[in-house]
Amino acid sequence: MDELFISIWQSTVILKRGVDSLAATRIAGCTQSAAIEASTSDGLTVDGIVSKQWTILEDSESDWKSHAAAIAQSIQVIKKRLQWKKLMVKVDLLTMEINKPDIWNDPVHAGNISREHGSIMGKIKEVKTFERQLLENIDMINLAREENDSELESESVKALQMMRKDTKEKELEALLSGEQDSCPCYIEVQAGAGGTESMDWAAMVMQMYKNWAQRHGYRVTIVDEMPGEIAGIKRATIKVDSEYAFGYAKAEVGVHRLVRISPFDSAKRRHTSFAAVAVIPILGDGNSRVQINESDLRIERFRSGGAGGQHANTTDSAVRIVHIPTGITATCQNERSQHQNKASAMSVLQSRLDQFEMARQAQMNAQHTQGLTEISWGNQIRSYVLHPYRMVKDLRTNYEVSDPDSVLDGEIDGFILSYLSSILDKDESEH
């Protein structure tokens, strides 16, 4: 059984050599300017707008103070989620590192530092741009009113309306600031104890994630699936191929509990079932942490499982790959050929080994993802109750929905965003 843990993946991007002194000076200048608080011509700042507590109306209204207050509030939320003060300290440290004359003696290290610095500066620039545009539009509205220019005022209010939408979207993106968050991922579901009932529940959970991914336009590929003897699945793995798939899906890691009247019980008794969910980021070519040696692998070939019939697989096309030193395995049986199954299984194995190595380096830090360990009562993160009442409740955040059908149909964004927000709030309070 696999153990999956959170940690930090490291990009390996080698940039151009030679950061000259002029470029270093410009970088330092950008950092210093980012620390200066912008204001309107009469001294109003973003924090000042929030402190005025202007009423926030619907975004369809034409009240410019309402839009300005909403934008300022969003900017504050974005800064909080980005851990702004820590970000400013980090960029200063990286700038000092870039300015070292010998940094390019190690091109890989220099590339990593340059890439991280560029990423942080991009975030800072984006926030400062929002602040500047907000304050400039307020100045334009004040000027338009002084000169009775209704056209200019209308244009500025419309600009604030657009900004309000943009900053709200950036609030969401700011939840996903982890280095792995932008990766696609594998989602694995495994049935707990309970036989057919738990296997059916595991299939329902997997279908929930397929629906969720499809709602967002993510590309979903079934990598491996072991069907149950009567119904459902014993385990299954899908690949969710989209930017930020891991950033969102990591919120789903843990044990999911179902309470319902069992359709497999002739006495119509209430049953409790469990299914475990794990999420693995796909780091991509060039970013892998572990080099796989062919001599460390045991490759097993077997006949793909399925329902049988005229389309039953009659060749040994399914592939299971075992990494002998760690015992980590990966299986694929859903491709058309043995060659394709082997390639998919190798991709899964690489991701699992990468995460295993990152977990080791992070001393088994399970902040965002945990193992498919004991699938039982005490390890659950979310409860789905279909009887005697109807409710889905996340036990980490207390976020709940009274319509289980919509949740099982893939409407889980509320749970995901609630969890991601709670993690950031917890980190903020700890620091």
Coordinates of C-alpha atoms in Angstrom, one line a residue:
M1 CA 0.0 0.0 0.0
D2 CA 1.4 3.3 -1.0
E3 CA 2.3 6.1 1.4
L4 CA 1.9 9.6 -0.1
F5 CA 3.2 12.7 1.5
I6 CA 3.5 16.4 0.9
S7 CA 6.8 18.2 0.4
I8 CA 8.4 20.5 -2.0
W9 CA 9.4 19.7 -5.6
Q10 CA 12.3 21.5 -7.1
S11 CA 12.3 22.8 -10.7
T12 CA 15.5 22.5 -12.6
V13 CA 15.6 25.4 -15.1
I14 CA 18.9 26.8 -16.3
L15 CA 18.7 30.4 -17.3
K16 CA 21.2 32.5 -19.3
R17 CA 24.5 33.1 -17.7
G18 CA 25.8 36.4 -16.5
V19 CA 23.5 38.6 -14.4
D20 CA 25.4 41.8 -14.8
S21 CA 25.5 44.6 -12.2
L22 CA 23.0 46.7 -14.1
A23 CA 20.4 44.0 -14.0
A24 CA 21.1 43.4 -10.3
T25 CA 20.6 47.1 -9.6
R26 CA 17.3 47.1 -11.5
I27 CA 16.1 44.0 -9.5
A28 CA 17.0 45.7 -6.2
G29 CA 15.1 48.8 -7.4
C30 CA 12.0 46.8 -8.2
T31 CA 12.1 45.2 -4.7
Q32 CA 12.5 48.6 -3.0
S33 CA 9.7 50.2 -5.0
A34 CA 7.5 47.2 -4.1
A35 CA 7.8 48.1 -0.4
I36 CA 6.6 51.7 -0.9
E37 CA 2.9 52.1 -0.2
A38 CA 1.0 53.7 -3.1
S39 CA -1.7 56.3 -2.5
T40 CA -4.1 58.6 -4.3
S41 CA -3.3 62.3 -4.8
D42 CA -4.9 63.1 -1.5
G43 CA -3.1 60.4 0.4
L44 CA -5.7 57.5 0.4
T45 CA -4.1 54.1 0.5
V46 CA -5.5 50.6 0.0
D47 CA -5.5 50.0 3.7
G48 CA -7.2 53.3 4.2
I49 CA -10.0 52.3 1.8
V50 CA -10.6 49.2 3.8
S51 CA -10.6 51.1 7.1
K52 CA -13.4 53.5 5.8
Q53 CA -15.7 50.4 5.7
W54 CA -17.5 51.5 2.6
T55 CA -20.6 49.4 1.9
I56 CA -20.0 46.6 -0.6
L57 CA -22.9 46.2 -3.0
E58 CA -23.5 43.8 -5.9
D59 CA -20.9 44.1 -8.6
S60 CA -23.6 45.1 -11.1
E61 CA -24.2 48.4 -9.2
S62 CA -22.5 51.6 -10.3
D63 CA -21.4 52.8 -6.9
W64 CA -17.6 53.4 -7.3
K65 CA -17.0 53.3 -3.6
S66 CA -18.5 49.8 -3.4
H67 CA -16.2 48.6 -6.2
A68 CA -13.2 50.3 -4.6
A69 CA -13.9 48.7 -1.2
A70 CA -14.4 45.2 -2.8
I71 CA -11.1 45.6 -4.7
A72 CA -9.2 46.8 -1.7
Q73 CA -10.6 43.9 0.4
S74 CA -9.5 41.4 -2.3
I75 CA -6.0 42.9 -2.4
Q76 CA -5.7 42.4 1.3
V77 CA -6.9 38.8 1.0
I78 CA -4.4 38.2 -1.8
K79 CA -1.5 39.6 0.3
K80 CA -2.6 37.5 3.3
R81 CA -2.7 34.3 1.2
L82 CA 0.7 35.1 -0.3
Q83 CA 2.1 35.8 3.2
W84 CA 3.2 39.2 1.9
K85 CA 5.7 40.1 4.6
K86 CA 7.5 36.8 4.3
L87 CA 7.4 37.1 0.5
M88 CA 9.2 40.5 0.7
V89 CA 11.9 39.1 3.0
K90 CA 12.3 36.1 0.6
V91 CA 12.7 38.3 -2.5
D92 CA 15.3 40.4 -0.7
L93 CA 17.3 37.3 0.3
L94 CA 17.1 36.0 -3.3
T95 CA 18.2 39.3 -4.7
M96 CA 21.3 39.2 -2.5
E97 CA 21.9 35.7 -3.7
I98 CA 21.6 36.7 -7.4
N99 CA 24.0 39.6 -6.8
K100 CA 26.8 37.3 -5.7
P101 CA 29.6 37.4 -8.3
D102 CA 30.2 33.6 -8.2
I103 CA 26.5 32.5 -8.5
W104 CA 26.9 31.2 -12.0
N105 CA 29.7 28.9 -11.0
D106 CA 26.8 26.5 -10.3
P107 CA 24.5 27.0 -13.3
V108 CA 21.8 24.7 -11.9
H109 CA 21.6 26.4 -8.6
A110 CA 21.7 29.8 -10.3
G111 CA 18.9 28.8 -12.6
N112 CA 16.8 27.7 -9.6
I113 CA 17.4 30.9 -7.7
S114 CA 16.7 33.1 -10.8
R115 CA 13.5 31.2 -11.5
E116 CA 12.2 31.5 -7.9
H117 CA 13.1 35.2 -7.8
G118 CA 11.3 35.8 -11.1
S119 CA 8.2 34.0 -9.9
I120 CA 8.0 36.0 -6.6
M121 CA 8.7 39.3 -8.4
G122 CA 5.9 38.4 -10.8
K123 CA 3.5 38.0 -7.9
I124 CA 4.6 41.2 -6.3
K125 CA 4.3 43.2 -9.5
E126 CA 0.8 41.8 -10.1
V127 CA -0.4 43.0 -6.6
K128 CA 1.3 46.4 -6.9
T129 CA -0.3 46.8 -10.3
F130 CA -3.8 46.2 -8.8
E131 CA -3.0 48.8 -6.1
R132 CA -1.8 51.4 -8.6
Q133 CA -4.8 50.9 -11.0
L134 CA -7.3 51.1 -8.1
L135 CA -5.8 54.4 -6.8
E136 CA -5.4 55.8 -10.3
N137 CA -9.1 55.2 -11.1
I138 CA -10.2 56.8 -7.8
D139 CA -8.1 59.9 -8.7
M140 CA -9.7 59.9 -12.2
I141 CA -13.2 59.7 -10.7
N142 CA -12.4 62.6 -8.3
L143 CA -11.0 64.6 -11.3
A144 CA -14.0 63.8 -13.4
R145 CA -16.4 65.1 -10.7
E146 CA -14.4 68.3 -10.3
E147 CA -14.6 68.9 -14.1
N148 CA -18.2 67.6 -14.5
D149 CA -16.9 65.0 -17.0
S150 CA -19.5 62.3 -16.8
E151 CA -17.9 60.3 -19.6
L152 CA -14.6 60.0 -17.8
E153 CA -16.3 59.1 -14.5
S154 CA -18.4 56.4 -16.2
E155 CA -15.2 54.9 -17.9
S156 CA -13.4 54.9 -14.5
V157 CA -16.3 53.2 -12.7
K158 CA -16.4 50.5 -15.5
A159 CA -12.7 50.0 -15.1
L160 CA -13.2 49.4 -11.3
Q161 CA -16.0 46.9 -12.1
M162 CA -13.6 44.9 -14.3
M163 CA -10.9 45.2 -11.7
R164 CA -13.3 43.8 -9.1
K165 CA -13.8 40.7 -11.1
D166 CA -10.1 40.3 -11.8
T167 CA -9.0 40.7 -8.2
K168 CA -11.6 38.2 -7.1
E169 CA -10.2 35.6 -9.5
K170 CA -6.7 36.3 -8.2
E171 CA -8.0 35.7 -4.6
L172 CA -8.6 32.1 -5.8
E173 CA -5.2 31.8 -7.5
A174 CA -3.5 33.0 -4.4
L175 CA -4.7 29.9 -2.6
L176 CA -2.5 27.9 -4.9
S177 CA 1.0 29.4 -4.2
G178 CA 2.7 26.1 -3.4
E179 CA 5.5 25.0 -5.7
Q180 CA 3.7 21.8 -6.7
D181 CA 0.3 23.3 -7.0
S182 CA 0.5 24.1 -10.7
C183 CA 1.1 20.4 -11.5
P184 CA -1.3 17.9 -13.0
C185 CA -1.8 14.9 -10.8
Y186 CA -2.9 11.4 -10.2
I187 CA -6.0 10.7 -8.0
E188 CA -6.1 7.3 -6.4
V189 CA -9.1 5.8 -4.6
Q190 CA -9.0 2.6 -2.6
A191 CA -11.9 0.8 -1.0
G192 CA -11.8 0.2 2.8
A193 CA -12.9 -2.8 4.7
G194 CA -16.5 -3.8 4.1
G195 CA -16.6 -5.8 0.9
T196 CA -19.0 -4.9 -1.8
E197 CA -20.5 -2.0 0.1
S198 CA -17.1 -0.2 0.4
M199 CA -16.1 -1.1 -3.2
D200 CA -19.4 0.5 -4.5
W201 CA -18.6 3.5 -2.4
A202 CA -15.1 3.7 -3.8
A203 CA -16.5 3.7 -7.3
M204 CA -18.9 6.5 -6.3
V205 CA -16.0 8.6 -5.0
M206 CA -14.0 8.1 -8.1
Q207 CA -16.9 9.1 -10.3
M208 CA -17.3 12.2 -8.1
Y209 CA -13.8 13.2 -9.0
K210 CA -14.2 12.4 -12.7
N211 CA -17.3 14.6 -12.7
W212 CA -15.5 17.4 -10.9
A213 CA -12.6 17.4 -13.3
Q214 CA -14.9 17.3 -16.3
R215 CA -16.9 20.3 -14.9
H216 CA -13.7 22.3 -15.0
G217 CA -12.7 21.1 -18.5
Y218 CA -9.7 19.0 -17.2
R219 CA -8.6 16.0 -19.2
V220 CA -9.2 12.8 -17.4
T221 CA -7.5 9.5 -18.2
I222 CA -8.1 6.2 -16.4
V223 CA -4.7 4.7 -15.6
D224 CA -5.6 1.7 -13.6
E225 CA -8.8 0.1 -12.3
M226 CA -9.4 -3.1 -10.3
P227 CA -13.1 -3.9 -10.3
G228 CA -14.8 -5.5 -7.4
E229 CA -16.2 -9.0 -7.6
I230 CA -19.8 -7.9 -7.5
A231 CA -19.9 -4.1 -7.8
G232 CA -17.7 -1.1 -7.6
I233 CA -13.9 -1.0 -7.5
K234 CA -11.2 -2.3 -5.2
R235 CA -8.9 0.6 -6.3
A236 CA -8.5 2.9 -9.2
T237 CA -6.2 5.6 -10.5
I238 CA -7.0 8.5 -12.8
K239 CA -4.7 11.1 -14.3
V240 CA -6.1 14.7 -14.2
D241 CA -4.2 16.7 -16.8
S242 CA -4.6 20.4 -16.2
E243 CA -2.7 23.3 -14.7
Y244 CA -3.3 23.6 -10.9
A245 CA -5.0 20.1 -10.8
F246 CA -2.8 19.1 -7.9
G247 CA -3.3 22.4 -6.1
Y248 CA -7.0 21.8 -5.9
A249 CA -7.2 18.0 -5.6
K250 CA -4.7 17.9 -2.7
A251 CA -7.6 19.1 -0.5
E252 CA -9.4 15.8 -1.0
V253 CA -6.7 13.6 0.5
G254 CA -7.9 11.4 3.3
V255 CA -10.6 8.9 4.2
H256 CA -14.2 9.6 3.1
R257 CA -17.1 8.0 5.0
L258 CA -20.5 7.1 3.7
V259 CA -23.6 6.3 5.8
R260 CA -26.6 4.9 3.9
I261 CA -29.2 2.1 3.6
S262 CA -27.2 -0.5 1.7
P263 CA -28.6 -1.5 -1.7
F264 CA -26.8 -4.8 -1.3
D265 CA -28.5 -5.7 2.0
S266 CA -31.8 -7.4 1.6
A267 CA -32.7 -6.4 5.2
K268 CA -32.3 -2.7 4.2
R269 CA -30.0 -2.0 7.2
R270 CA -27.9 1.1 7.5
H271 CA -24.2 0.6 6.6
T272 CA -21.0 2.7 7.0
S273 CA -18.4 2.5 4.3
F274 CA -15.0 4.0 3.9
A275 CA -12.8 4.9 0.9
A276 CA -9.3 6.5 1.0
V277 CA -8.2 9.1 -1.5
A278 CA -4.5 10.0 -2.3
V279 CA -3.2 12.6 -4.7
I280 CA 0.2 12.6 -6.3
P281 CA 1.6 15.6 -8.3
I282 CA 3.1 14.9 -11.7
L283 CA 6.3 16.9 -11.8
G284 CA 7.0 16.6 -15.5
D285 CA 10.2 15.8 -17.5
G286 CA 13.4 17.3 -16.1
N287 CA 12.0 17.9 -12.6
S288 CA 12.0 14.3 -11.3
R289 CA 13.7 13.8 -8.0
V290 CA 14.6 10.1 -8.4
Q291 CA 16.5 8.5 -11.2
I292 CA 15.0 5.0 -11.9
N293 CA 17.5 2.3 -12.8
E294 CA 16.2 -0.6 -15.0
S295 CA 18.1 -3.0 -12.8
D296 CA 15.9 -1.9 -9.8
L297 CA 12.7 -2.9 -11.5
R298 CA 10.6 -6.0 -11.7
I299 CA 8.2 -5.9 -14.5
E300 CA 5.2 -8.3 -14.4
R301 CA 2.8 -8.8 -17.2
F302 CA -0.7 -10.2 -16.8
R303 CA -4.1 -10.3 -18.4
S304 CA -6.2 -7.1 -18.0
G305 CA -9.3 -7.5 -15.8
G306 CA -12.7 -6.5 -16.9
A307 CA -16.3 -7.7 -17.4
G308 CA -15.4 -10.1 -20.1
G309 CA -17.6 -10.8 -23.1
Q310 CA -16.6 -10.4 -26.8
H311 CA -14.3 -7.5 -25.9
A312 CA -12.5 -9.3 -23.2
N313 CA -8.7 -8.9 -23.3
T314 CA -7.2 -12.2 -24.4
T315 CA -3.5 -11.1 -24.2
D316 CA -1.2 -10.4 -21.3
S317 CA -1.2 -6.6 -22.0
A318 CA -1.5 -5.3 -18.4
V319 CA 1.7 -4.3 -16.7
R320 CA 2.8 -4.1 -13.1
I321 CA 6.1 -2.5 -12.3
V322 CA 7.8 -3.0 -8.9
H323 CA 10.6 -0.8 -7.7
I324 CA 12.6 -3.4 -5.8
P325 CA 14.5 -1.1 -3.4
T326 CA 11.4 0.6 -2.0
G327 CA 8.7 -1.9 -2.8
I328 CA 6.6 0.8 -4.5
T329 CA 4.5 -0.5 -7.4
A330 CA 2.5 0.9 -10.3
T331 CA 0.0 -0.9 -12.5
C332 CA -1.7 0.0 -15.7
Q333 CA -4.2 -2.1 -17.7
N334 CA -6.4 0.4 -19.5
E335 CA -4.3 1.1 -22.5
R336 CA -4.6 -0.8 -25.8
S337 CA -1.2 -2.3 -25.9
Q338 CA 1.4 -3.7 -23.5
H339 CA 3.9 -1.0 -24.6
Q340 CA 1.4 1.8 -23.7
N341 CA 0.5 0.2 -20.4
K342 CA 4.2 0.0 -19.5
A343 CA 4.8 3.7 -20.4
S344 CA 1.8 4.7 -18.2
A345 CA 2.9 2.5 -15.3
M346 CA 6.4 4.0 -15.5
S347 CA 4.9 7.5 -15.4
V348 CA 2.9 6.6 -12.3
L349 CA 5.9 4.9 -10.7
Q350 CA 8.1 8.0 -11.3
S351 CA 5.6 10.2 -9.6
R352 CA 5.2 7.9 -6.6
L353 CA 9.0 7.6 -6.2
D354 CA 9.4 11.4 -6.5
Q355 CA 6.9 11.9 -3.8
F356 CA 8.4 9.2 -1.6
E357 CA 11.8 11.0 -1.9
M358 CA 10.3 14.4 -1.1
A359 CA 8.5 12.9 1.9
R360 CA 11.8 11.4 3.1
Q361 CA 13.5 14.8 2.8
A362 CA 10.6 16.6 4.5
Q363 CA 10.7 14.1 7.3
M364 CA 7.3 12.6 6.5
N365 CA 5.5 15.9 6.6
A366 CA 1.8 15.1 5.8
Q367 CA 0.4 18.6 5.7
H368 CA -1.4 18.3 2.4
T369 CA -1.5 14.6 1.7
Q370 CA -1.4 11.4 3.7
G371 CA -1.1 7.7 3.1
L372 CA -3.7 5.2 2.1
T373 CA -3.1 3.8 5.6
E374 CA -5.8 2.6 8.0
I375 CA -9.1 3.2 6.3
S376 CA -11.4 3.4 9.3
W377 CA -13.5 5.6 11.5
G378 CA -10.8 7.6 13.2
N379 CA -9.0 8.8 10.0
Q380 CA -11.9 10.3 8.1
I381 CA -11.9 13.8 6.7
R382 CA -15.4 14.0 5.3
S383 CA -18.7 12.4 6.1
Y384 CA -21.4 11.7 3.5
V385 CA -24.7 10.9 5.2
L386 CA -27.7 9.7 3.1
H387 CA -29.7 8.2 5.9
P388 CA -31.3 9.0 8.4
Y389 CA -30.7 12.6 7.2
R390 CA -28.9 14.0 4.2
M391 CA -25.7 15.9 4.7
V392 CA -22.1 16.1 3.6
K393 CA -19.7 17.6 6.2
D394 CA -16.0 18.2 6.1
L395 CA -14.7 17.4 9.5
R396 CA -11.6 19.6 9.1
T397 CA -13.4 22.8 8.4
N398 CA -17.0 22.1 9.4
Y399 CA -18.1 23.2 5.9
E400 CA -21.3 21.3 5.1
V401 CA -23.8 20.9 2.3
S402 CA -27.4 19.5 2.6
D403 CA -27.6 18.2 -0.9
P404 CA -25.4 15.1 -1.1
D405 CA -26.5 14.3 -4.7
S406 CA -24.9 17.5 -6.0
V407 CA -21.7 16.8 -4.1
L408 CA -21.5 13.2 -5.5
D409 CA -22.1 14.7 -9.0
G410 CA -18.9 16.6 -8.7
E411 CA -19.8 19.9 -7.0
I412 CA -17.0 19.9 -4.5
D413 CA -15.4 23.3 -5.1
G414 CA -16.9 24.7 -1.8
F415 CA -15.2 21.9 0.2
I416 CA -11.9 22.4 -1.6
L417 CA -11.8 26.2 -1.2
S418 CA -12.9 26.0 2.4
Y419 CA -10.0 23.6 3.2
L420 CA -7.4 25.6 1.3
S421 CA -8.5 28.8 3.0
S422 CA -8.3 27.1 6.4
I423 CA -4.8 25.9 5.8
L424 CA -3.7 29.4 5.0
D425 CA -5.4 30.9 8.0
K426 CA -3.7 28.3 10.2
D427 CA -0.3 29.1 8.7
E428 CA -1.0 32.8 9.3
S429 CA -1.9 32.3 12.9
E430 CA 1.1 30.1 13.6
H431 CA 3.5 32.7 12.2

